[in-house]
Each structure stands twice: as C-alpha cells, then as structure tokens.
Amino acid sequence: MIEQFDAIVVGAGMSGNAAAYTLASQGLKVLQLERGEYPGSKNVQGAIMYANMLEKIIPDFRDDAPLERHLVEQRLWVMDDTSHTGIHYRSDDFNEAKPNRYTIIRAQFDKWFSRKVREAGATVLCETTATELVRDGNGKVIGVRTDRAGGVVFANVVVLAEGVSGLLGTRAGLREMPKPETVALAVKEMHFLPEEVIGQRFGVKGDEGCVIEAVGTISRSMAGLGFLYTNKESISLGIGCLVSDFAATMESPSALLDAMKNHPSIRPLIAGSEVKEYAAHLIPEGGYRAIPQLFGDGWVIVGDAAQLNNAIHREGSNLAMTSGRVAAEAIIKVKSRNGPMTKANLALYKTMLDDSFVIKDLKKYKDMPALLHTNSSNFFDSYPRLMSHAAQNFMRVDGTPKIEKEKNTTAAFINARSRWGLVSDAVRLALAWR
Amino acid sequence: MTIAVTKVRVEDKLYQNRYLVDSGRPHIIVRPHDKPSANLLALTYVCPAKCYELNDKGQVEITADGCMECGTCRILCEKGGDIEWNYPRGGFGVLFKFG
C-alpha cells in the first residue's frame, strides 16, 4: 500500500516542528521523520528561546512548555587570560507577565513541541533516518527514501528541516555542503548545581535567569564565542569557533572548553558542579551570503539547513521556527488555491520570508562573517588584551600621572595594530554592521 | 604526554553521554591512505569526541563509537574523499538527555 501525504517534514528540531505543527493544525496530512529515538535526542542548542516567535505558532505555550528561567540580565564579557571587561544589562522590565526570552533544555523542550505536533494531527515517525529524496521523471521531488525496509514515503511537498549537516539536500545537490569557514563547531557541557546556588552566584531569584557571553582570548585567536546560560538547576556552558579556524590551529575543542572553565572569571561560577553531559554541534555562520536556494519543485528548505542563523545576535532557533512556520503557511496557501507544489508556486515561501525579520536581519549583517573570519586574531586576541591592559592601567593608582597613563594606552593600541590598522578595523566593522 | 591526558579527559566526558552503538556498522569510514591529508590529520585534534587517532604507521583511524554526530569531519573531509560519511541508522548513535 502506498501512502501519500500532503507534506513530509524531515527533522524534528525547531524548524521541523514549527512547520509540521503549522501544516497539521490546518488539516494537512503530515508525516514527520526523525532519526533520533525521540524528538530532541539528536538536537543541541545553548539554549535561549525567544517567546515571540513561538507565540506566533503556539500562543499559549507558557501553560505547559518546559521553560527553565526567563532572562533578566545579559552580560557580555571581553576576556584576556586573567580578566574580563563587561557590559551588563539588567532590567526589572523583563520580569513581565509574558517574558520575552527563556533558557530551555532542548531534549525536554523538543519532546513537548513534538507532543503538540502530534496533537495537531501529524504522524511522527522516530528512529527513521531519511537517506535520499525521491524524484519523478521531471525531477520533481515526490517523496523520501528512509533506512527502514521498503521505506519509501510519498508526499506533494518535502520540507527539509534536516539541520546544518543534513543528508538529503546536500546529496541531491539542492544545497552545497557548508564550507569550513561558514560553520562553527560548538562544544557544551551541562553543569548541575542546586537552584539556590545558581541564584546566589548569578544574582537572580526565583525563575529569573542570567546570560553571560564571552569573547576574547578564550577562543585562542579563533573567531569564537563562549557562553554560560542559567537553567533552573544547571548551567549550559560552552564555546564555539569556526571549523576553518579549528583546522588551521589544530586546537582541541574539549581542551578549549576546559581552559574556559578554568578562567578565573568563570571557575567560581561553576565550582562544585556535577557535569552530566558533553555535546557538540555545528552552527551555521555563513549568514546571508551562504543561504542556499530555498525552494524548488516539490521541496523547501528551512532552519539551519538553510543557514538561517544570525551569528551576530546569537539567534538561531527563532529564525528556524519562523522559517518553518512561514514555509508551512506558503504551502497552505498554495494548497488552498489547489495549486501544485511547483517551484513557481513555492517561490511564495521565499517572498514571505524576504518580508520577515529573518532575511532582513541576515541581509543587514551580510559582510560580518567574512570580516570576523579574516580578522580573527585582532578581534579575538589583540583587542581583548589591549582592552584589559587599558582598564587595568586606568584603575591601578600607582603615582603615574594620568596623562602618562593615557599615552601608554594609546601607544599600546598603535604598537599592536598601527594607526592605519585601527582606523581600517573601525571602518570595516562599522560598514559591516550598518 | 599532554595529548594522552587530554584523550583520557575526553573519554571521561563521553562517559557521561548515552549511546546506542550499532555494532559492526560504523557510520563513518576513513578511506585507506598512505599519508593523511592536512584536514584528515587535523581531525585527530579537532574532532570533539577524539574519534580520530593516528596509528603507528602514520595513518588516521577512526573509532566512531563516541561520535556526537556534529558533522565537523564531514565538513572538513567528505569533499576531498578522505572519509565516507553517514548518520547512524535511525535510533542508533548518541542520545542526548539535555542537548
């Protein structure tokens, strides 16, 4: 018996669940494939979840979604070997009735999201790896081959929500494999501590949470970012750097993470914790210029598989959820006017996504990835060291006249980078940001 | 010596994780080679699960049991033909409790 679906969604991460939920809740016959034992068992994220993007899919998610802490404070630390210079933003305004963002634990959150998808009417098939797209004589995608015996399933449209390293799109030539300079490898540990201890150490009470993101010498001249996210009874702690930089420096990611944990600014925050998991994941960092063709005859690509990640603002899952929802809405529109799932009709997905914050934000930072990639030793090593020296020079009172201190600081910057280098870095950064 | 210490540490870390190993069906295979390419050699350092190791003949070998399926080796080495890369069969491989 050949079963025909309206849509097959490959993957049960943020984008796949958003797509499957939206499609199924509008009455489409949806099959979702997930290679893990349960949805979430293969998924890794920091993780921060932005409420607005989920609200657009499941407005009352706060009633039963597994949320850890809502965030009231964000710290950005620029680090050298012994110090951090920080910008902290904290506001009681974030203690609102419907908080703006939360920390989550993906394995638990994804199980919940998947339950919603099933309740909406989709069929979710786990422990099933989709291995190949099936096409008809004209090249239109008509289904998916799986690793189950006789495992070919058919649908009018396939939503590729298979993640950054998905097999289907790359094997079928719909998208290129990401290049080493357009993906970051992040490693993460889960550090467990009693709830009150986390509250005390991060200066938060109840369900309030705090985020620390750190750049500087912890990434050893590679383009990278470290993070500590407070969950209820654990801290997600990790660091990610471009794969091309890892390959060039031959740094060990786990050693890098251990060194970060030993940094004098971080060590006291996790002292005495019990580590219960070590995870690794790739993060798409290529930005706007790395976005592949997003639609074709019988298929659309969403989420990380489409490189939809805003590395500058560290937003990934909200772009994933939004692209999944928008793709589903486009499919629903095409179906509602009895249109076939052709390339021409599915172009609607791209039009709708272009009109959303997803593409607008990525376009804004289109030159940022290349700038950080080519300039990593300045931005992630020289400048952080200079900043620390300048701060320390300013704060130590040792009888040196202030005018001399200022001269020393200026000289240090010029020695390290030259006047021309400083101006050029500033201009390039400003242009890429604009 | 330093490398040996790091290796033990990574193995300790992986010990925290849950895996369902598909015995006898490794999902990643290193193609036979005399001398590893620069990227393949880099994996002996860069693989976050330390799955790749240099043997005494100077060739790179893989033990994929502790693989966290991140895909780094695929990004670095699939195109050049150093490795043959797949996800484990459905249900097998790493099972993140937290993710």
mmCIF file with all atom_site columns, N, CA and C in Angstrom, chain A residues 141-164:
data_model
loop_
_atom_site.group_PDB
_atom_site.id
_atom_site.type_symbol
_atom_site.label_atom_id
_atom_site.label_alt_id
_atom_site.label_comp_id
_atom_site.label_asym_id
_atom_site.label_entity_id
_atom_site.label_seq_id
_atom_site.pdbx_PDB_ins_code
_atom_site.Cartn_x
_atom_site.Cartn_y
_atom_site.Cartn_z
_atom_site.occupancy
_atom_site.B_iso_or_equiv
_atom_site.pdbx_formal_charge
_atom_site.auth_seq_id
_atom_site.auth_comp_id
_atom_site.auth_asym_id
_atom_site.auth_atom_id
_atom_site.pdbx_PDB_model_num
ATOM 1  N N  . VAL A 1 141 ? 10.511 16.556 -6.731 1.00 0.00 ? 141 VAL A N  1
ATOM 2  C CA . VAL A 1 141 ? 10.614 15.728 -5.527 1.00 0.00 ? 141 VAL A CA 1
ATOM 3  C C  . VAL A 1 141 ? 9.226  15.218 -5.173 1.00 0.00 ? 141 VAL A C  1
ATOM 4  N N  . ILE A 1 142 ? 9.129  13.888 -5.043 1.00 0.00 ? 142 ILE A N  1
ATOM 5  C CA . ILE A 1 142 ? 7.809  13.287 -4.769 1.00 0.00 ? 142 ILE A CA 1
ATOM 6  C C  . ILE A 1 142 ? 7.828  12.463 -3.486 1.00 0.00 ? 142 ILE A C  1
ATOM 7  N N  . GLY A 1 143 ? 8.960  12.368 -2.837 1.00 0.00 ? 143 GLY A N  1
ATOM 8  C CA . GLY A 1 143 ? 8.996  11.584 -1.608 1.00 0.00 ? 143 GLY A CA 1
ATOM 9  C C  . GLY A 1 143 ? 10.392 11.457 -1.043 1.00 0.00 ? 143 GLY A C  1
ATOM 10 N N  . VAL A 1 144 ? 10.503 10.563 -0.074 1.00 0.00 ? 144 VAL A N  1
ATOM 11 C CA . VAL A 1 144 ? 11.754 10.399 0.666  1.00 0.00 ? 144 VAL A CA 1
ATOM 12 C C  . VAL A 1 144 ? 12.019 8.915  0.865  1.00 0.00 ? 144 VAL A C  1
ATOM 13 N N  . ARG A 1 145 ? 13.272 8.518  0.645  1.00 0.00 ? 145 ARG A N  1
ATOM 14 C CA . ARG A 1 145 ? 13.673 7.144  0.974  1.00 0.00 ? 145 ARG A CA 1
ATOM 15 C C  . ARG A 1 145 ? 14.215 7.155  2.402  1.00 0.00 ? 145 ARG A C  1
ATOM 16 N N  . THR A 1 146 ? 13.844 6.149  3.177  1.00 0.00 ? 146 THR A N  1
ATOM 17 C CA . THR A 1 146 ? 14.324 6.064  4.561  1.00 0.00 ? 146 THR A CA 1
ATOM 18 C C  . THR A 1 146 ? 15.129 4.786  4.739  1.00 0.00 ? 146 THR A C  1
ATOM 19 N N  . ASP A 1 147 ? 15.736 4.661  5.927  1.00 0.00 ? 147 ASP A N  1
ATOM 20 C CA . ASP A 1 147 ? 16.546 3.468  6.178  1.00 0.00 ? 147 ASP A CA 1
ATOM 21 C C  . ASP A 1 147 ? 15.713 2.308  6.721  1.00 0.00 ? 147 ASP A C  1
ATOM 22 N N  . ARG A 1 148 ? 14.405 2.434  6.674  1.00 0.00 ? 148 ARG A N  1
ATOM 23 C CA . ARG A 1 148 ? 13.553 1.295  7.047  1.00 0.00 ? 148 ARG A CA 1
ATOM 24 C C  . ARG A 1 148 ? 13.365 0.392  5.837  1.00 0.00 ? 148 ARG A C  1
ATOM 25 N N  . ALA A 1 149 ? 13.097 -0.885 6.068  1.00 0.00 ? 149 ALA A N  1
ATOM 26 C CA . ALA A 1 149 ? 12.903 -1.829 4.968  1.00 0.00 ? 149 ALA A CA 1
ATOM 27 C C  . ALA A 1 149 ? 11.710 -1.371 4.114  1.00 0.00 ? 149 ALA A C  1
ATOM 28 N N  . GLY A 1 150 ? 11.939 -1.261 2.816  1.00 0.00 ? 150 GLY A N  1
ATOM 29 C CA . GLY A 1 150 ? 10.883 -0.796 1.915  1.00 0.00 ? 150 GLY A CA 1
ATOM 30 C C  . GLY A 1 150 ? 10.424 0.609  2.219  1.00 0.00 ? 150 GLY A C  1
ATOM 31 N N  . GLY A 1 151 ? 11.338 1.364  2.808  1.00 0.00 ? 151 GLY A N  1
ATOM 32 C CA . GLY A 1 151 ? 10.943 2.631  3.408  1.00 0.00 ? 151 GLY A CA 1
ATOM 33 C C  . GLY A 1 151 ? 10.877 3.822  2.487  1.00 0.00 ? 151 GLY A C  1
ATOM 34 N N  . VAL A 1 152 ? 10.077 3.789  1.449  1.00 0.00 ? 152 VAL A N  1
ATOM 35 C CA . VAL A 1 152 ? 9.874  4.988  0.640  1.00 0.00 ? 152 VAL A CA 1
ATOM 36 C C  . VAL A 1 152 ? 8.503  5.566  0.969  1.00 0.00 ? 152 VAL A C  1
ATOM 37 N N  . VAL A 1 153 ? 8.461  6.844  1.256  1.00 0.00 ? 153 VAL A N  1
ATOM 38 C CA . VAL A 1 153 ? 7.183  7.514  1.538  1.00 0.00 ? 153 VAL A CA 1
ATOM 39 C C  . VAL A 1 153 ? 7.015  8.673  0.563  1.00 0.00 ? 153 VAL A C  1
ATOM 40 N N  . PHE A 1 154 ? 5.756  8.946  0.216  1.00 0.00 ? 154 PHE A N  1
ATOM 41 C CA . PHE A 1 154 ? 5.487  9.933  -0.823 1.00 0.00 ? 154 PHE A CA 1
ATOM 42 C C  . PHE A 1 154 ? 4.689  11.120 -0.295 1.00 0.00 ? 154 PHE A C  1
ATOM 43 N N  . ALA A 1 155 ? 4.927  12.277 -0.895 1.00 0.00 ? 155 ALA A N  1
ATOM 44 C CA . ALA A 1 155 ? 4.196  13.483 -0.495 1.00 0.00 ? 155 ALA A CA 1
ATOM 45 C C  . ALA A 1 155 ? 4.226  14.490 -1.635 1.00 0.00 ? 155 ALA A C  1
ATOM 46 N N  . ASN A 1 156 ? 3.296  15.449 -1.562 1.00 0.00 ? 156 ASN A N  1
ATOM 47 C CA . ASN A 1 156 ? 3.270  16.508 -2.576 1.00 0.00 ? 156 ASN A CA 1
ATOM 48 C C  . ASN A 1 156 ? 4.426  17.477 -2.403 1.00 0.00 ? 156 ASN A C  1
ATOM 49 N N  . VAL A 1 157 ? 4.855  17.620 -1.146 1.00 0.00 ? 157 VAL A N  1
ATOM 50 C CA . VAL A 1 157 ? 5.975  18.527 -0.888 1.00 0.00 ? 157 VAL A CA 1
ATOM 51 C C  . VAL A 1 157 ? 6.797  17.992 0.279  1.00 0.00 ? 157 VAL A C  1
ATOM 52 N N  . VAL A 1 158 ? 8.121  18.164 0.203  1.00 0.00 ? 158 VAL A N  1
ATOM 53 C CA . VAL A 1 158 ? 9.018  17.750 1.275  1.00 0.00 ? 158 VAL A CA 1
ATOM 54 C C  . VAL A 1 158 ? 9.640  19.002 1.894  1.00 0.00 ? 158 VAL A C  1
ATOM 55 N N  . VAL A 1 159 ? 9.511  19.107 3.214  1.00 0.00 ? 159 VAL A N  1
ATOM 56 C CA . VAL A 1 159 ? 10.122 20.221 3.941  1.00 0.00 ? 159 VAL A CA 1
ATOM 57 C C  . VAL A 1 159 ? 11.433 19.717 4.535  1.00 0.00 ? 159 VAL A C  1
ATOM 58 N N  . LEU A 1 160 ? 12.541 20.252 4.051  1.00 0.00 ? 160 LEU A N  1
ATOM 59 C CA . LEU A 1 160 ? 13.854 19.816 4.544  1.00 0.00 ? 160 LEU A CA 1
ATOM 60 C C  . LEU A 1 160 ? 14.223 20.633 5.773  1.00 0.00 ? 160 LEU A C  1
ATOM 61 N N  . ALA A 1 161 ? 13.976 20.029 6.930  1.00 0.00 ? 161 ALA A N  1
ATOM 62 C CA . ALA A 1 161 ? 14.306 20.667 8.204  1.00 0.00 ? 161 ALA A CA 1
ATOM 63 C C  . ALA A 1 161 ? 15.362 19.808 8.877  1.00 0.00 ? 161 ALA A C  1
ATOM 64 N N  . GLU A 1 162 ? 16.361 19.408 8.084  1.00 0.00 ? 162 GLU A N  1
ATOM 65 C CA . GLU A 1 162 ? 17.283 18.345 8.490  1.00 0.00 ? 162 GLU A CA 1
ATOM 66 C C  . GLU A 1 162 ? 18.539 18.859 9.182  1.00 0.00 ? 162 GLU A C  1
ATOM 67 N N  . GLY A 1 163 ? 18.611 20.161 9.434  1.00 0.00 ? 163 GLY A N  1
ATOM 68 C CA . GLY A 1 163 ? 19.758 20.670 10.166 1.00 0.00 ? 163 GLY A CA 1
ATOM 69 C C  . GLY A 1 163 ? 20.947 20.974 9.275  1.00 0.00 ? 163 GLY A C  1
ATOM 70 N N  . VAL A 1 164 ? 21.953 21.567 9.895  1.00 0.00 ? 164 VAL A N  1
ATOM 71 C CA . VAL A 1 164 ? 23.080 22.097 9.143  1.00 0.00 ? 164 VAL A CA 1
ATOM 72 C C  . VAL A 1 164 ? 23.812 21.011 8.359  1.00 0.00 ? 164 VAL A C  1
#
